């Protein structure tokens, strides 16, 4: 028996098989979950192809987290696949975007507000929007898990995405506060640098990668999404029943080292 046996899980933000969301969907299926995945816009056609590489091909839903109509229709989309009375036991928010040309790679002092607003909306506010959209199907024991990159300090290159992640971390705590009475948990996994589409778009991301390989006590393989996926799945499961508003580091121990 897997730890997600009998659970329905939505993983939002799968584009490539390098996506953290893809690894989360795979490990969730291996642990017995019934998984649905989603993506938006032009990337959707890639997601439909990539979905076939999962152990079981999941339904692929269209969801742009900035589109109010998509959000309003999400519960019905989920019921279409899961059945009228189904519950949604878990949601993985694996979504972020910041314009790499204007906001990242040393552009902090010149980043324009409209682009910053977009980054915060897609990367942080959407944790609230996505959770709200799924809430009609969620109940006691349901779990929401998002992905952050430690926002307690300033990093090279990460710039305004770091600010968006700080907003995400705070959003997750307020969601945990407001949904606790319904028995819904909200947590984040803080992953070390991983070679995904989003990471490759950040000019200067290699600098972060090299810091990790020299400082992490456990070492860090930036091509291995599985440790992060396993932590996501653990937080989705019933094995963390009294944990919410938490950030679990999956970074080889990097965050705990001074030098
Ligand atoms: N790669 C890393 O080093 C790393 C480290 C820590 C945290 N994270 C976080 O992990 C999460 C997943 O990123 P990833 O690295 O797997 O990259 P990725 O590019 O594979 O995934 C990001 C996903 O967000 C989706 N997305 C962007 N805008 C969207 C919108 N408006 N509506 C719906 N979906 C949208 C993209 O289509 C993509 O599927 C992100 O939150 C990222 O910040 C990544």
Tab-separated table of C-alpha atoms and ligand atoms in Angstrom:
chain	number	residue	atom	x	y	z
A	1	UNK	CA	0.000	0.000	0.000
A	2	UNK	CA	1.358	3.401	-0.947
A	3	UNK	CA	0.980	6.424	1.322
A	4	UNK	CA	-1.402	8.131	-1.138
A	5	UNK	CA	-3.589	5.081	-1.819
A	6	UNK	CA	-7.148	6.172	-2.690
A	7	UNK	CA	-6.311	9.884	-2.786
A	8	UNK	CA	-7.111	12.302	-5.631
A	9	UNK	CA	-4.276	14.743	-6.279
A	10	UNK	CA	-4.042	17.718	-8.658
A	11	UNK	CA	-0.525	18.736	-9.690
A	12	UNK	CA	-0.596	22.221	-11.252
A	13	UNK	CA	2.491	23.265	-13.238
A	14	UNK	CA	3.843	20.384	-15.311
A	15	UNK	CA	5.535	21.229	-18.610
A	16	UNK	CA	8.559	18.982	-19.131
A	17	UNK	CA	9.630	15.695	-17.576
A	18	UNK	CA	12.252	17.838	-15.784
A	19	UNK	CA	9.455	19.835	-14.067
A	20	UNK	CA	9.307	19.349	-10.303
A	21	UNK	CA	5.563	18.846	-10.837
A	22	UNK	CA	6.250	15.904	-13.160
A	23	UNK	CA	8.391	14.186	-10.516
A	24	UNK	CA	5.713	14.889	-7.889
A	25	UNK	CA	3.039	13.376	-10.162
A	26	UNK	CA	5.190	10.286	-10.777
A	27	UNK	CA	6.001	9.656	-7.097
A	28	UNK	CA	2.348	10.334	-6.164
A	29	UNK	CA	1.215	7.695	-8.676
A	30	UNK	CA	3.828	5.274	-7.385
A	31	UNK	CA	2.340	5.836	-3.917
A	32	UNK	CA	-1.149	4.936	-5.119
A	33	UNK	CA	-2.667	8.350	-5.918
A	34	UNK	CA	-5.106	9.102	-8.692
A	35	UNK	CA	-3.356	12.104	-10.283
A	36	UNK	CA	-4.544	14.926	-12.545
A	37	UNK	CA	-2.101	17.473	-13.931
A	38	UNK	CA	-2.564	20.972	-15.348
A	39	UNK	CA	-0.793	23.635	-17.308
A	40	UNK	CA	-1.592	26.746	-19.332
A	41	UNK	CA	-1.343	28.383	-22.748
A	42	UNK	CA	1.022	27.099	-25.393
A	43	UNK	CA	2.816	24.821	-22.911
A	44	UNK	CA	-0.361	22.726	-22.643
A	45	UNK	CA	0.366	20.776	-25.833
A	46	UNK	CA	3.812	19.837	-24.467
A	47	UNK	CA	2.193	18.747	-21.182
A	48	UNK	CA	-0.225	16.464	-23.092
A	49	UNK	CA	2.751	14.726	-24.747
A	50	UNK	CA	4.802	14.561	-21.543
A	51	UNK	CA	1.828	13.130	-19.586
A	52	UNK	CA	2.274	9.870	-21.524
A	53	UNK	CA	5.660	9.398	-19.810
A	54	UNK	CA	4.062	9.027	-16.374
A	55	UNK	CA	3.422	5.487	-15.107
A	56	UNK	CA	-0.330	6.083	-15.751
A	57	UNK	CA	-1.329	8.781	-18.241
A	58	UNK	CA	-3.281	11.367	-16.184
A	59	UNK	CA	-6.012	13.737	-17.373
A	60	UNK	CA	-4.489	17.093	-18.391
A	61	UNK	CA	-6.517	20.142	-17.399
A	62	UNK	CA	-6.154	23.663	-18.763
A	63	UNK	CA	-5.521	26.150	-15.977
A	64	UNK	CA	-3.985	29.592	-16.235
A	65	UNK	CA	-3.851	30.738	-12.614
A	66	UNK	CA	-4.305	34.359	-13.709
A	67	UNK	CA	-7.515	33.587	-15.634
A	68	UNK	CA	-10.617	34.075	-13.445
A	69	UNK	CA	-12.791	31.968	-15.779
A	70	UNK	CA	-10.384	29.041	-15.596
A	71	UNK	CA	-10.333	29.302	-11.810
A	72	UNK	CA	-14.127	29.531	-11.594
A	73	UNK	CA	-14.490	26.433	-13.787
A	74	UNK	CA	-11.820	24.325	-12.087
A	75	UNK	CA	-14.098	22.593	-9.561
A	76	UNK	CA	-16.411	21.475	-12.387
A	77	UNK	CA	-13.436	20.311	-14.470
A	78	UNK	CA	-12.269	18.245	-11.500
A	79	UNK	CA	-15.763	16.776	-10.909
A	80	UNK	CA	-15.954	15.782	-14.579
A	81	UNK	CA	-12.909	13.568	-14.095
A	82	UNK	CA	-13.371	12.480	-10.495
A	83	UNK	CA	-17.161	12.180	-10.211
A	84	UNK	CA	-19.836	14.470	-8.736
A	85	UNK	CA	-19.221	13.596	-5.075
A	86	UNK	CA	-15.464	13.206	-5.227
A	87	UNK	CA	-13.079	14.900	-2.843
A	88	UNK	CA	-9.758	16.399	-3.783
A	89	UNK	CA	-7.238	15.211	-1.206
A	90	UNK	CA	-4.235	17.153	-2.386
A	91	UNK	CA	-3.106	20.069	-4.553
A	92	UNK	CA	0.477	20.700	-5.639
A	93	UNK	CA	1.208	24.301	-6.643
A	94	UNK	CA	4.338	24.044	-8.787
A	95	UNK	CA	4.002	27.355	-10.589
A	96	UNK	CA	6.165	30.449	-10.895
A	97	UNK	CA	6.979	33.080	-13.483
A	98	UNK	CA	9.082	36.227	-13.537
A	99	UNK	CA	10.202	37.890	-16.768
A	100	UNK	CA	13.886	36.854	-16.965
A	101	UNK	CA	14.748	39.811	-19.225
A	102	UNK	CA	13.538	42.517	-16.855
A	103	UNK	CA	13.440	41.014	-13.351
A	104	UNK	CA	16.191	38.416	-12.948
A	105	UNK	CA	19.945	38.066	-13.291
A	106	UNK	CA	21.005	41.346	-11.701
A	107	UNK	CA	17.964	43.454	-12.716
A	108	UNK	CA	16.702	44.160	-9.205
A	109	UNK	CA	17.173	47.934	-9.283
A	110	UNK	CA	15.513	48.364	-12.679
A	111	UNK	CA	12.687	45.798	-12.542
A	112	UNK	CA	9.469	47.560	-13.648
A	113	UNK	CA	6.364	47.377	-11.452
A	114	UNK	CA	4.090	45.790	-14.078
A	115	UNK	CA	6.476	42.846	-14.415
A	116	UNK	CA	6.906	42.602	-10.634
A	117	UNK	CA	3.111	42.604	-10.261
A	118	UNK	CA	2.847	39.772	-12.796
A	119	UNK	CA	5.551	37.762	-10.993
A	120	UNK	CA	3.802	38.139	-7.633
A	121	UNK	CA	0.408	37.293	-9.131
A	122	UNK	CA	1.590	34.141	-10.931
A	123	UNK	CA	4.034	32.944	-8.284
A	124	UNK	CA	2.424	33.910	-4.949
A	125	UNK	CA	-1.169	35.165	-5.153
A	126	UNK	CA	-1.971	32.086	-7.263
A	127	UNK	CA	-1.394	29.803	-4.266
A	128	UNK	CA	-4.482	31.474	-2.753
A	129	UNK	CA	-6.428	31.513	-6.061
A	130	UNK	CA	-5.698	27.858	-6.838
A	131	UNK	CA	-6.552	26.728	-3.315
A	132	UNK	CA	-9.805	28.712	-3.313
A	133	UNK	CA	-10.746	27.249	-6.700
A	134	UNK	CA	-10.215	23.704	-5.382
A	135	UNK	CA	-11.763	24.316	-1.970
A	136	UNK	CA	-15.314	23.128	-2.870
A	137	UNK	CA	-13.856	19.620	-3.267
A	138	UNK	CA	-11.502	19.752	-0.312
A	139	UNK	CA	-12.146	18.857	3.295
A	140	UNK	CA	-10.670	17.572	6.537
A	141	UNK	CA	-7.300	15.962	5.826
A	142	UNK	CA	-6.785	17.649	2.427
A	143	UNK	CA	-3.325	19.056	1.841
A	144	UNK	CA	-1.898	21.876	-0.280
A	145	UNK	CA	1.834	21.887	-1.090
A	146	UNK	CA	3.760	24.643	-2.895
A	147	UNK	CA	7.399	25.106	-3.903
A	148	UNK	CA	9.664	27.865	-2.710
A	149	UNK	CA	13.306	28.846	-2.971
A	150	UNK	CA	14.376	30.055	0.495
A	151	UNK	CA	13.193	33.668	0.631
A	152	UNK	CA	14.724	34.577	3.990
A	153	UNK	CA	17.894	35.923	2.331
A	154	UNK	CA	18.930	37.746	-0.874
A	155	UNK	CA	20.523	35.539	-3.553
A	156	UNK	CA	22.642	36.268	-6.600
A	157	UNK	CA	20.519	36.456	-9.784
A	158	UNK	CA	17.174	35.588	-8.160
A	159	UNK	CA	16.195	39.242	-7.644
A	160	UNK	CA	12.433	39.913	-7.928
A	161	UNK	CA	11.632	36.196	-7.950
A	162	UNK	CA	13.047	36.183	-4.418
A	163	UNK	CA	10.516	38.865	-3.474
A	164	UNK	CA	7.734	36.825	-5.110
A	165	UNK	CA	8.856	33.771	-3.110
A	166	UNK	CA	8.769	35.798	0.121
A	167	UNK	CA	5.166	36.660	-0.772
A	168	UNK	CA	4.464	32.982	-1.480
A	169	UNK	CA	5.870	31.928	1.883
A	170	UNK	CA	3.692	34.470	3.662
A	171	UNK	CA	0.628	33.541	1.569
A	172	UNK	CA	1.094	29.933	2.625
A	173	UNK	CA	1.094	30.874	6.318
A	174	UNK	CA	-2.085	32.978	5.995
A	175	UNK	CA	-3.798	30.185	4.044
A	176	UNK	CA	-2.785	27.744	6.774
A	177	UNK	CA	-4.354	30.125	9.302
A	178	UNK	CA	-7.642	30.534	7.434
A	179	UNK	CA	-8.114	26.921	6.326
A	180	UNK	CA	-6.998	25.228	9.531
A	181	UNK	CA	-10.527	25.182	10.945
A	182	UNK	CA	-11.587	23.140	7.881
A	183	UNK	CA	-8.788	20.663	8.501
A	184	UNK	CA	-6.924	21.703	5.340
A	185	UNK	CA	-3.130	21.820	5.688
A	186	UNK	CA	-0.921	24.213	3.660
A	187	UNK	CA	2.845	23.728	3.487
A	188	UNK	CA	5.808	24.493	1.250
A	189	UNK	CA	8.883	22.577	0.187
A	190	UNK	CA	11.983	24.754	-0.105
A	191	UNK	CA	14.093	23.035	-2.756
A	192	UNK	CA	17.704	23.610	-3.712
A	193	UNK	CA	18.498	24.610	-7.326
A	194	UNK	CA	17.233	22.098	-9.902
A	195	UNK	CA	17.814	22.168	-13.640
A	196	UNK	CA	14.282	22.810	-14.883
A	197	UNK	CA	12.914	25.026	-17.638
A	198	UNK	CA	12.167	27.803	-15.125
A	199	UNK	CA	15.664	27.635	-13.592
A	200	UNK	CA	17.473	27.617	-16.943
A	201	UNK	CA	15.693	30.856	-17.837
A	202	UNK	CA	17.370	32.677	-14.918
A	203	UNK	CA	20.569	34.382	-16.105
A	204	UNK	CA	23.317	33.542	-13.573
A	205	UNK	CA	21.543	30.579	-11.980
A	206	UNK	CA	24.799	28.561	-12.282
A	207	UNK	CA	26.272	30.688	-9.507
A	208	UNK	CA	23.633	29.371	-7.108
A	209	UNK	CA	24.201	25.827	-8.312
A	210	UNK	CA	27.921	26.012	-7.610
A	211	UNK	CA	27.305	27.433	-4.107
A	212	UNK	CA	25.101	24.410	-3.390
A	213	UNK	CA	27.542	21.783	-4.517
A	214	UNK	CA	30.275	23.194	-2.255
A	215	UNK	CA	28.209	23.916	0.899
A	216	UNK	CA	25.534	21.226	1.276
A	217	UNK	CA	26.570	18.642	3.885
A	218	UNK	CA	24.624	15.914	2.077
A	219	UNK	CA	25.755	17.110	-1.349
A	220	UNK	CA	23.267	18.232	-3.993
A	221	UNK	CA	22.400	16.745	-7.380
A	222	UNK	CA	20.721	19.501	-9.378
A	223	UNK	CA	19.391	17.000	-11.919
A	224	UNK	CA	17.535	14.857	-9.375
A	225	UNK	CA	13.978	16.072	-8.726
A	226	UNK	CA	13.066	12.943	-6.756
A	227	UNK	CA	14.028	14.064	-3.199
A	228	UNK	CA	11.869	17.171	-3.650
A	229	UNK	CA	9.019	15.084	-5.097
A	230	UNK	CA	9.199	12.646	-2.186
A	231	UNK	CA	8.889	15.483	0.352
A	232	UNK	CA	5.885	16.881	-1.550
A	233	UNK	CA	4.239	13.457	-1.471
A	234	UNK	CA	4.990	13.024	2.228
A	235	UNK	CA	3.301	16.373	2.959
A	236	UNK	CA	0.304	15.359	0.821
A	237	UNK	CA	-0.036	12.137	2.794
A	238	UNK	CA	-1.577	11.490	6.216
A	239	UNK	CA	1.920	11.240	7.722
A	240	UNK	CA	2.006	14.971	8.575
A	241	UNK	CA	-1.444	15.352	10.144
A	242	UNK	CA	-0.556	18.188	12.542
A	243	UNK	CA	1.796	20.175	10.286
A	244	UNK	CA	0.654	23.348	8.552
A	245	UNK	CA	2.178	26.734	7.704
A	246	UNK	CA	5.515	24.897	7.562
A	247	UNK	CA	8.442	25.074	5.142
A	248	UNK	CA	10.356	21.825	4.731
A	249	UNK	CA	13.835	22.250	3.283
A	250	UNK	CA	14.939	19.742	0.669
A	251	UNK	CA	18.310	21.272	-0.082
A	252	UNK	CA	20.975	18.823	1.083
A	253	UNK	CA	21.167	20.751	4.378
A	254	UNK	CA	22.443	23.952	2.707
A	255	UNK	CA	20.155	26.297	4.701
A	256	UNK	CA	21.535	25.082	8.037
A	257	UNK	CA	25.219	25.779	7.251
A	258	UNK	CA	26.993	29.082	7.951
A	259	UNK	CA	29.824	28.484	5.501
B	1	LIG	N1	14.070	24.674	-10.323
B	1	LIG	C1	14.500	25.136	-9.156
B	1	LIG	O1	15.698	25.289	-8.926
B	1	LIG	C2	13.495	25.448	-8.068
B	1	LIG	C3	13.953	25.554	-6.739
B	1	LIG	C4	13.026	25.863	-5.738
B	1	LIG	C5	11.692	26.069	-6.079
B	1	LIG	N2	11.298	25.963	-7.384
B	1	LIG	C6	9.877	26.192	-7.705
B	1	LIG	O2	9.286	24.996	-8.165
B	1	LIG	C7	8.124	25.330	-8.912
B	1	LIG	C8	8.121	24.563	-10.233
B	1	LIG	O3	9.133	25.078	-11.074
B	1	LIG	P1	10.115	24.149	-11.932
B	1	LIG	O4	11.484	24.497	-11.523
B	1	LIG	O5	9.656	22.752	-11.924
B	1	LIG	O6	9.962	24.776	-13.402
B	1	LIG	P2	8.914	24.468	-14.575
B	1	LIG	O7	9.137	25.536	-15.587
B	1	LIG	O8	9.039	23.070	-15.030
B	1	LIG	O9	7.499	24.656	-13.856
B	1	LIG	C9	6.875	25.927	-13.708
B	1	LIG	C10	5.439	25.759	-14.214
B	1	LIG	O10	4.676	26.940	-13.982
B	1	LIG	C11	3.751	27.013	-15.043
B	1	LIG	N3	3.130	28.337	-15.116
B	1	LIG	C12	3.754	29.538	-15.318
B	1	LIG	N4	2.814	30.514	-15.395
B	1	LIG	C13	1.599	29.920	-15.208
B	1	LIG	C14	0.256	30.389	-15.184
B	1	LIG	N5	-0.047	31.690	-15.370
B	1	LIG	N6	-0.748	29.507	-14.956
B	1	LIG	C15	-0.469	28.194	-14.769
B	1	LIG	N7	0.784	27.665	-14.810
B	1	LIG	C16	1.792	28.534	-15.028
B	1	LIG	C17	4.615	26.687	-16.255
B	1	LIG	O11	3.855	26.413	-17.422
B	1	LIG	C18	5.384	25.491	-15.717
B	1	LIG	O12	4.666	24.279	-15.942
B	1	LIG	C19	8.139	26.840	-9.059
B	1	LIG	O13	7.349	27.415	-8.047
B	1	LIG	C20	9.602	27.168	-8.812
B	1	LIG	O14	9.818	28.501	-8.407
B	1	LIG	C21	12.158	25.654	-8.374
